[in-house]
Amino acid sequence: MRKRLIGTGLFCLQVAAAQAAVAAAGVFPRPLAEYADPAGAGLWELLCGRVAAEPFNLVATAIFALAVLHTFFSGRIRHWAQVVEERHRARFTARPADGAEVSFGGQMLHFLGEVEAVFGLWVLVLGAALVLLKGPDAAIHFLGAEVDFTEAIFVVIIMALASTRPVLLLAERALRAVAGLGGGSPLAWWLAILTLAPLLGAFITEPAAMTIAALLLGRQFYEREPGGRLKYATLGLLFVNISVGGTLTHFAAPPVLMVATSWGWGLGHLFTHFGWKAIIGIGLCNLAVFLAFRRELLALIPAAGEAGTQPEEPVPAWVTAVHLLFLAFTVWMA
């Protein structure tokens, strides 16, 4: 073991010396072709050589590992947040004049325990490390020229538009008409959302369809408190159907979008080769899950006074039209 460590250290020094000229150029991030990885090197030697050539690789890897570790501990952090807030609430109830009603520490722990925020927080750490070790110019060049945020920004915008009240109410109104064919029962809503929303995703893109379907399932299905197995089966079915439904067109599903232009796949090609099969697949998946949970699905009871009701404050038609226009414009621009 000792000889192996000594040999690895010498190897790293040799690689560092051989790539010193490249390191002096100050290019960041270093192109993979410039690492000059030796043939036949093991994984450890390969990583050690790349760290020796670019020490920031070690920093970035450590930050990524901490972000992954943070993700696994998010549930525990949320539990700590609840404990802190309960203690603060007890102290505030006993002596309300001694502090604020809301626990700052509990709120911060809640934020740190949100899975969606974990990698965003560690990106800030990565950016700070990049500025500190590589300088502001390298950081600006990396963020401005080397990283493409188009897809990420598109997903944020399209999901924000799809979750607005005008778009969501329009989708709910359309699905209510379909669910009404089955009496407006939770099962009818379940089938309508899991069948039509994935098909809608072929035109408004998968992220938008996922947002609308998830919000409507929360209102019309999950509020009925189905069993745990049915909850997870529905969630998995939603993911599968949305992914499959995106193959009806050449611009909705990211895997298809990446190859459609290069391979000459148009709307007609996608539908004739994949689209009709996707529709059948969605129907078969829904049928399989329904048969597995038919008793529980049929036993779900609509909440009192909700079946067949319309929104109390309808959105003006012109407001809905403007939202749909922006939604279509975003999809077209992407």
Short mmCIF file of C-alpha atoms in Angstrom, two decimals:
data_model
loop_
_atom_site.label_atom_id
_atom_site.label_comp_id
_atom_site.label_asym_id
_atom_site.label_seq_id
_atom_site.Cartn_x
_atom_site.Cartn_y
_atom_site.Cartn_z
CA MET A 1 0.00 0.00 0.00
CA ARG A 2 2.83 2.38 0.88
CA LYS A 3 4.61 1.70 -2.41
CA ARG A 4 1.36 2.29 -4.28
CA LEU A 5 0.86 5.69 -2.63
CA ILE A 6 4.45 6.69 -3.38
CA GLY A 7 4.06 5.60 -7.00
CA THR A 8 0.80 7.50 -7.34
CA GLY A 9 2.41 10.64 -5.92
CA LEU A 10 5.32 10.42 -8.37
CA PHE A 11 2.87 9.87 -11.21
CA CYS A 12 0.92 13.00 -10.24
CA LEU A 13 4.13 15.04 -10.14
CA GLN A 14 5.13 13.82 -13.58
CA VAL A 15 1.74 14.69 -15.05
CA ALA A 16 1.80 18.11 -13.40
CA ALA A 17 5.24 18.83 -14.83
CA ALA A 18 4.24 17.68 -18.29
CA GLN A 19 1.17 19.92 -18.30
CA ALA A 20 2.74 22.98 -16.70
CA ALA A 21 2.80 24.83 -20.01
CA VAL A 22 -0.89 24.27 -20.50
CA ALA A 23 -1.65 25.41 -16.96
CA ALA A 24 0.27 28.61 -17.54
CA ALA A 25 -2.07 29.53 -20.33
CA GLY A 26 -4.79 30.10 -17.75
CA VAL A 27 -7.59 28.56 -19.84
CA PHE A 28 -10.63 27.68 -17.74
CA PRO A 29 -12.28 25.31 -17.89
CA ARG A 30 -9.50 23.27 -19.38
CA PRO A 31 -10.58 21.31 -22.50
CA LEU A 32 -10.53 17.56 -21.93
CA ALA A 33 -8.20 17.08 -24.90
CA GLU A 34 -5.51 19.13 -23.13
CA TYR A 35 -5.26 16.85 -20.11
CA ALA A 36 -3.13 14.36 -22.06
CA ASP A 37 -4.40 11.39 -20.07
CA PRO A 38 -1.97 8.48 -20.44
CA ALA A 39 -3.28 5.33 -22.06
CA GLY A 40 -4.03 2.49 -19.70
CA ALA A 41 -4.15 4.65 -16.57
CA GLY A 42 -6.51 3.52 -13.84
CA LEU A 43 -9.34 5.63 -12.49
CA TRP A 44 -7.38 6.83 -9.46
CA GLU A 45 -4.33 7.75 -11.52
CA LEU A 46 -6.57 9.50 -14.04
CA LEU A 47 -8.28 11.59 -11.36
CA CYS A 48 -5.01 12.33 -9.63
CA GLY A 49 -3.46 13.51 -12.88
CA ARG A 50 -6.34 15.81 -13.67
CA VAL A 51 -6.29 17.30 -10.19
CA ALA A 52 -2.55 17.87 -10.47
CA ALA A 53 -3.04 19.59 -13.82
CA GLU A 54 -6.01 21.63 -12.59
CA PRO A 55 -6.31 21.77 -8.77
CA PHE A 56 -9.73 23.41 -9.03
CA ASN A 57 -11.09 20.03 -10.14
CA LEU A 58 -10.60 18.83 -6.57
CA VAL A 59 -12.45 21.84 -5.18
CA ALA A 60 -15.36 21.41 -7.59
CA THR A 61 -15.58 17.67 -6.87
CA ALA A 62 -15.61 18.29 -3.12
CA ILE A 63 -18.40 20.88 -3.49
CA PHE A 64 -20.42 18.48 -5.64
CA ALA A 65 -19.96 15.68 -3.08
CA LEU A 66 -21.14 18.00 -0.30
CA ALA A 67 -24.19 18.95 -2.35
CA VAL A 68 -25.10 15.29 -2.83
CA LEU A 69 -24.57 14.64 0.88
CA HIS A 70 -26.75 17.65 1.69
CA THR A 71 -29.49 16.17 -0.50
CA PHE A 72 -29.53 12.92 1.47
CA PHE A 73 -29.70 14.85 4.76
CA SER A 74 -32.52 17.17 3.63
CA GLY A 75 -35.17 15.09 5.39
CA ARG A 76 -33.22 15.16 8.65
CA ILE A 77 -32.75 18.93 8.34
CA ARG A 78 -36.50 19.43 7.91
CA HIS A 79 -37.04 17.33 11.05
CA TRP A 80 -34.64 19.59 12.93
CA ALA A 81 -36.59 22.58 11.62
CA GLN A 82 -39.82 21.20 13.07
CA VAL A 83 -38.16 20.54 16.43
CA VAL A 84 -36.75 24.10 16.56
CA GLU A 85 -40.09 25.63 15.61
CA GLU A 86 -42.00 23.57 18.21
CA ARG A 87 -39.59 24.66 20.92
CA HIS A 88 -39.84 28.28 19.81
CA ARG A 89 -43.64 28.05 19.71
CA ALA A 90 -43.72 26.68 23.24
CA ARG A 91 -41.49 29.50 24.50
CA PHE A 92 -43.53 32.12 22.65
CA THR A 93 -46.81 30.76 24.07
CA ALA A 94 -45.41 30.93 27.61
CA ARG A 95 -43.81 34.37 27.23
CA PRO A 96 -45.06 36.14 24.04
CA ALA A 97 -43.31 39.39 24.87
CA ASP A 98 -39.82 37.84 24.76
CA GLY A 99 -39.49 37.27 21.03
CA ALA A 100 -40.99 37.02 17.56
CA GLU A 101 -43.80 34.63 16.74
CA VAL A 102 -41.81 33.03 13.89
CA SER A 103 -38.55 31.20 14.57
CA PHE A 104 -35.78 32.54 12.32
CA GLY A 105 -33.67 29.45 12.95
CA GLY A 106 -36.55 27.14 12.13
CA GLN A 107 -37.28 28.97 8.88
CA MET A 108 -33.63 28.82 7.86
CA LEU A 109 -33.53 25.08 8.55
CA HIS A 110 -36.69 24.63 6.50
CA PHE A 111 -35.02 26.45 3.61
CA LEU A 112 -31.83 24.39 3.92
CA GLY A 113 -33.94 21.22 3.96
CA GLU A 114 -35.72 21.95 0.68
CA VAL A 115 -34.36 19.55 -1.93
CA GLU A 116 -35.04 22.04 -4.73
CA ALA A 117 -32.76 24.61 -3.09
CA VAL A 118 -29.82 22.34 -2.28
CA PHE A 119 -27.89 22.53 -5.54
CA GLY A 120 -28.76 26.20 -5.96
CA LEU A 121 -27.10 26.93 -2.63
CA TRP A 122 -23.99 24.93 -3.48
CA VAL A 123 -23.76 26.62 -6.89
CA LEU A 124 -23.25 29.84 -4.96
CA VAL A 125 -20.41 28.15 -3.05
CA LEU A 126 -18.94 26.95 -6.35
CA GLY A 127 -19.16 30.46 -7.79
CA ALA A 128 -17.47 31.96 -4.75
CA ALA A 129 -14.69 29.36 -4.93
CA LEU A 130 -14.23 30.09 -8.62
CA VAL A 131 -13.90 33.82 -8.01
CA LEU A 132 -11.55 33.27 -5.08
CA LEU A 133 -9.23 30.77 -6.75
CA LYS A 134 -9.47 31.73 -10.42
CA GLY A 135 -10.39 35.38 -10.28
CA PRO A 136 -13.47 37.34 -11.39
CA ASP A 137 -12.49 37.26 -15.06
CA ALA A 138 -12.40 33.46 -15.17
CA ALA A 139 -15.75 33.29 -13.37
CA ILE A 140 -17.37 35.78 -15.75
CA HIS A 141 -15.98 33.95 -18.79
CA PHE A 142 -17.17 30.58 -17.47
CA LEU A 143 -20.71 31.78 -16.73
CA GLY A 144 -21.00 33.97 -19.80
CA ALA A 145 -19.36 31.88 -22.49
CA GLU A 146 -18.85 28.29 -21.36
CA VAL A 147 -22.21 27.48 -19.73
CA ASP A 148 -25.48 27.45 -21.67
CA PHE A 149 -28.49 28.29 -19.50
CA THR A 150 -31.04 28.23 -22.34
CA GLU A 151 -32.73 24.98 -21.34
CA ALA A 152 -32.78 25.81 -17.64
CA ILE A 153 -34.23 29.28 -18.24
CA PHE A 154 -36.82 27.85 -20.64
CA VAL A 155 -37.99 25.29 -18.06
CA VAL A 156 -38.34 27.97 -15.38
CA ILE A 157 -40.31 30.30 -17.68
CA ILE A 158 -42.58 27.63 -19.14
CA MET A 159 -43.39 26.17 -15.71
CA ALA A 160 -44.08 29.63 -14.31
CA LEU A 161 -46.48 30.40 -17.18
CA ALA A 162 -48.19 27.00 -16.93
CA SER A 163 -48.82 27.45 -13.21
CA THR A 164 -50.50 30.85 -13.55
CA ARG A 165 -54.16 31.06 -12.61
CA PRO A 166 -55.51 31.81 -16.13
CA VAL A 167 -53.71 28.86 -17.75
CA LEU A 168 -54.47 26.50 -14.89
CA LEU A 169 -58.18 27.40 -14.79
CA LEU A 170 -58.47 26.98 -18.54
CA ALA A 171 -56.88 23.53 -18.35
CA GLU A 172 -59.09 22.62 -15.39
CA ARG A 173 -62.20 23.75 -17.25
CA ALA A 174 -61.29 21.64 -20.28
CA LEU A 175 -60.49 18.57 -18.18
CA ARG A 176 -63.65 19.11 -16.12
CA ALA A 177 -65.68 18.66 -19.28
CA VAL A 178 -63.93 15.36 -19.97
CA ALA A 179 -64.15 14.22 -16.35
CA GLY A 180 -67.84 15.12 -16.42
CA LEU A 181 -68.40 12.27 -18.86
CA GLY A 182 -67.54 9.97 -15.97
CA GLY A 183 -69.66 11.85 -13.46
CA GLY A 184 -66.84 14.08 -12.19
CA SER A 185 -65.64 11.38 -9.82
CA PRO A 186 -62.02 11.20 -8.60
CA LEU A 187 -61.52 8.25 -10.95
CA ALA A 188 -62.81 10.29 -13.89
CA TRP A 189 -60.44 13.14 -13.00
CA TRP A 190 -57.59 10.66 -12.56
CA LEU A 191 -58.12 9.20 -16.03
CA ALA A 192 -58.67 12.59 -17.68
CA ILE A 193 -55.52 14.15 -16.22
CA LEU A 194 -53.26 11.17 -16.81
CA THR A 195 -54.47 10.75 -20.39
CA LEU A 196 -54.95 14.27 -21.78
CA ALA A 197 -52.19 16.15 -19.94
CA PRO A 198 -49.41 13.96 -21.44
CA LEU A 199 -50.89 14.50 -24.91
CA LEU A 200 -51.09 18.23 -24.21
CA GLY A 201 -47.39 18.10 -23.35
CA ALA A 202 -46.63 17.31 -26.97
CA PHE A 203 -47.61 20.87 -27.84
CA ILE A 204 -46.87 23.00 -24.76
CA THR A 205 -43.74 20.94 -23.87
CA GLU A 206 -43.27 18.39 -21.11
CA PRO A 207 -42.41 20.80 -18.24
CA ALA A 208 -45.62 22.79 -18.80
CA ALA A 209 -47.74 19.65 -19.00
CA MET A 210 -46.09 18.24 -15.89
CA THR A 211 -46.85 21.44 -13.97
CA ILE A 212 -50.52 21.53 -14.99
CA ALA A 213 -51.05 17.80 -14.39
CA ALA A 214 -49.35 17.85 -10.99
CA LEU A 215 -51.36 20.84 -9.76
CA LEU A 216 -54.66 19.38 -10.96
CA LEU A 217 -53.89 15.97 -9.49
CA GLY A 218 -53.20 17.68 -6.19
CA ARG A 219 -56.61 19.37 -6.29
CA GLN A 220 -58.76 16.64 -7.72
CA PHE A 221 -57.07 13.43 -6.60
CA TYR A 222 -54.49 13.70 -3.82
CA GLU A 223 -56.81 15.77 -1.62
CA ARG A 224 -59.06 12.68 -1.46
CA GLU A 225 -56.29 10.98 0.54
CA PRO A 226 -55.70 7.81 -1.50
CA GLY A 227 -53.46 5.08 -0.10
CA GLY A 228 -49.69 5.40 -0.14
CA ARG A 229 -49.15 2.80 -2.86
CA LEU A 230 -51.72 4.44 -5.13
CA LYS A 231 -50.14 7.86 -4.52
CA TYR A 232 -46.72 6.66 -5.66
CA ALA A 233 -48.15 4.61 -8.54
CA THR A 234 -49.97 7.70 -9.80
CA LEU A 235 -46.85 9.82 -9.51
CA GLY A 236 -44.78 7.27 -11.43
CA LEU A 237 -47.50 6.93 -14.04
CA LEU A 238 -47.54 10.70 -14.49
CA PHE A 239 -43.78 10.79 -15.09
CA VAL A 240 -43.95 7.94 -17.61
CA ASN A 241 -46.95 9.29 -19.50
CA ILE A 242 -45.54 12.82 -19.75
CA SER A 243 -42.24 11.46 -21.10
CA VAL A 244 -43.99 9.23 -23.62
CA GLY A 245 -46.49 11.88 -24.69
CA GLY A 246 -43.69 14.23 -25.69
CA THR A 247 -42.83 11.99 -28.65
CA LEU A 248 -45.92 13.07 -30.57
CA THR A 249 -44.07 16.16 -31.81
CA HIS A 250 -40.46 17.00 -32.62
CA PHE A 251 -40.10 19.91 -30.17
CA ALA A 252 -41.59 18.77 -26.82
CA ALA A 253 -39.35 16.00 -25.49
CA PRO A 254 -35.67 16.91 -24.88
CA PRO A 255 -34.32 13.53 -26.13
CA VAL A 256 -36.24 13.96 -29.39
CA LEU A 257 -35.34 17.62 -29.66
CA MET A 258 -31.62 16.82 -29.52
CA VAL A 259 -31.73 14.59 -32.61
CA ALA A 260 -34.74 15.85 -34.58
CA THR A 261 -32.83 18.43 -36.60
CA SER A 262 -29.80 16.24 -37.26
CA TRP A 263 -31.89 13.26 -38.33
CA GLY A 264 -34.53 15.24 -40.22
CA TRP A 265 -37.43 14.25 -37.96
CA GLY A 266 -40.47 16.44 -38.55
CA LEU A 267 -43.98 16.46 -37.12
CA GLY A 268 -45.27 13.89 -39.59
CA HIS A 269 -42.34 11.54 -39.04
CA LEU A 270 -42.69 11.66 -35.25
CA PHE A 271 -46.41 10.95 -35.26
CA THR A 272 -46.32 8.13 -37.81
CA HIS A 273 -43.32 6.41 -36.21
CA PHE A 274 -43.77 7.14 -32.49
CA GLY A 275 -46.85 9.26 -31.80
CA TRP A 276 -49.63 6.74 -32.32
CA LYS A 277 -47.66 4.16 -30.38
CA ALA A 278 -47.26 6.65 -27.54
CA ILE A 279 -51.03 7.19 -27.41
CA ILE A 280 -51.62 3.45 -27.18
CA GLY A 281 -48.89 3.12 -24.56
CA ILE A 282 -50.44 5.82 -22.37
CA GLY A 283 -53.81 4.09 -22.56
CA LEU A 284 -52.33 0.69 -21.68
CA CYS A 285 -50.35 2.11 -18.74
CA ASN A 286 -53.44 3.81 -17.35
CA LEU A 287 -55.43 0.61 -17.77
CA ALA A 288 -52.78 -1.47 -16.00
CA VAL A 289 -52.63 0.86 -12.98
CA PHE A 290 -56.42 1.10 -12.88
CA LEU A 291 -56.79 -2.68 -12.81
CA ALA A 292 -54.21 -2.92 -10.04
CA PHE A 293 -55.97 -0.29 -7.87
CA ARG A 294 -59.54 -0.44 -9.20
CA ARG A 295 -61.19 -1.03 -5.83
CA GLU A 296 -59.42 1.89 -4.19
CA LEU A 297 -59.99 4.20 -7.15
CA LEU A 298 -63.69 3.39 -7.30
CA ALA A 299 -64.01 3.89 -3.54
CA LEU A 300 -62.68 7.47 -3.58
CA ILE A 301 -65.45 9.93 -2.79
CA PRO A 302 -65.54 13.51 -4.13
CA ALA A 303 -65.36 16.25 -1.55
CA ALA A 304 -68.72 17.72 -0.63
CA GLY A 305 -69.79 20.62 -2.83
CA GLU A 306 -66.85 20.38 -5.26
CA ALA A 307 -68.15 18.15 -8.04
CA GLY A 308 -69.28 20.17 -11.04
CA THR A 309 -68.54 23.59 -9.53
CA GLN A 310 -66.98 26.42 -11.50
CA PRO A 311 -64.38 28.93 -10.28
CA GLU A 312 -65.97 31.70 -8.21
CA GLU A 313 -63.92 34.43 -9.88
CA PRO A 314 -63.52 33.65 -13.60
CA VAL A 315 -60.54 35.12 -15.38
CA PRO A 316 -61.33 37.56 -18.21
CA ALA A 317 -60.95 36.00 -21.63
CA TRP A 318 -58.41 38.56 -22.80
CA VAL A 319 -56.17 37.85 -19.78
CA THR A 320 -56.24 34.13 -20.53
CA ALA A 321 -55.52 34.85 -24.21
CA VAL A 322 -52.47 36.94 -23.31
CA HIS A 323 -51.12 34.17 -21.08
CA LEU A 324 -51.63 31.59 -23.83
CA LEU A 325 -49.93 33.92 -26.30
CA PHE A 326 -46.86 34.18 -24.07
CA LEU A 327 -46.93 30.41 -23.55
CA ALA A 328 -46.99 29.77 -27.30
CA PHE A 329 -44.33 32.43 -27.92
CA THR A 330 -42.01 30.81 -25.35
CA VAL A 331 -42.40 27.38 -26.95
CA TRP A 332 -41.83 28.84 -30.43
CA MET A 333 -38.72 30.73 -29.36
CA ALA A 334 -37.25 27.63 -27.71
#
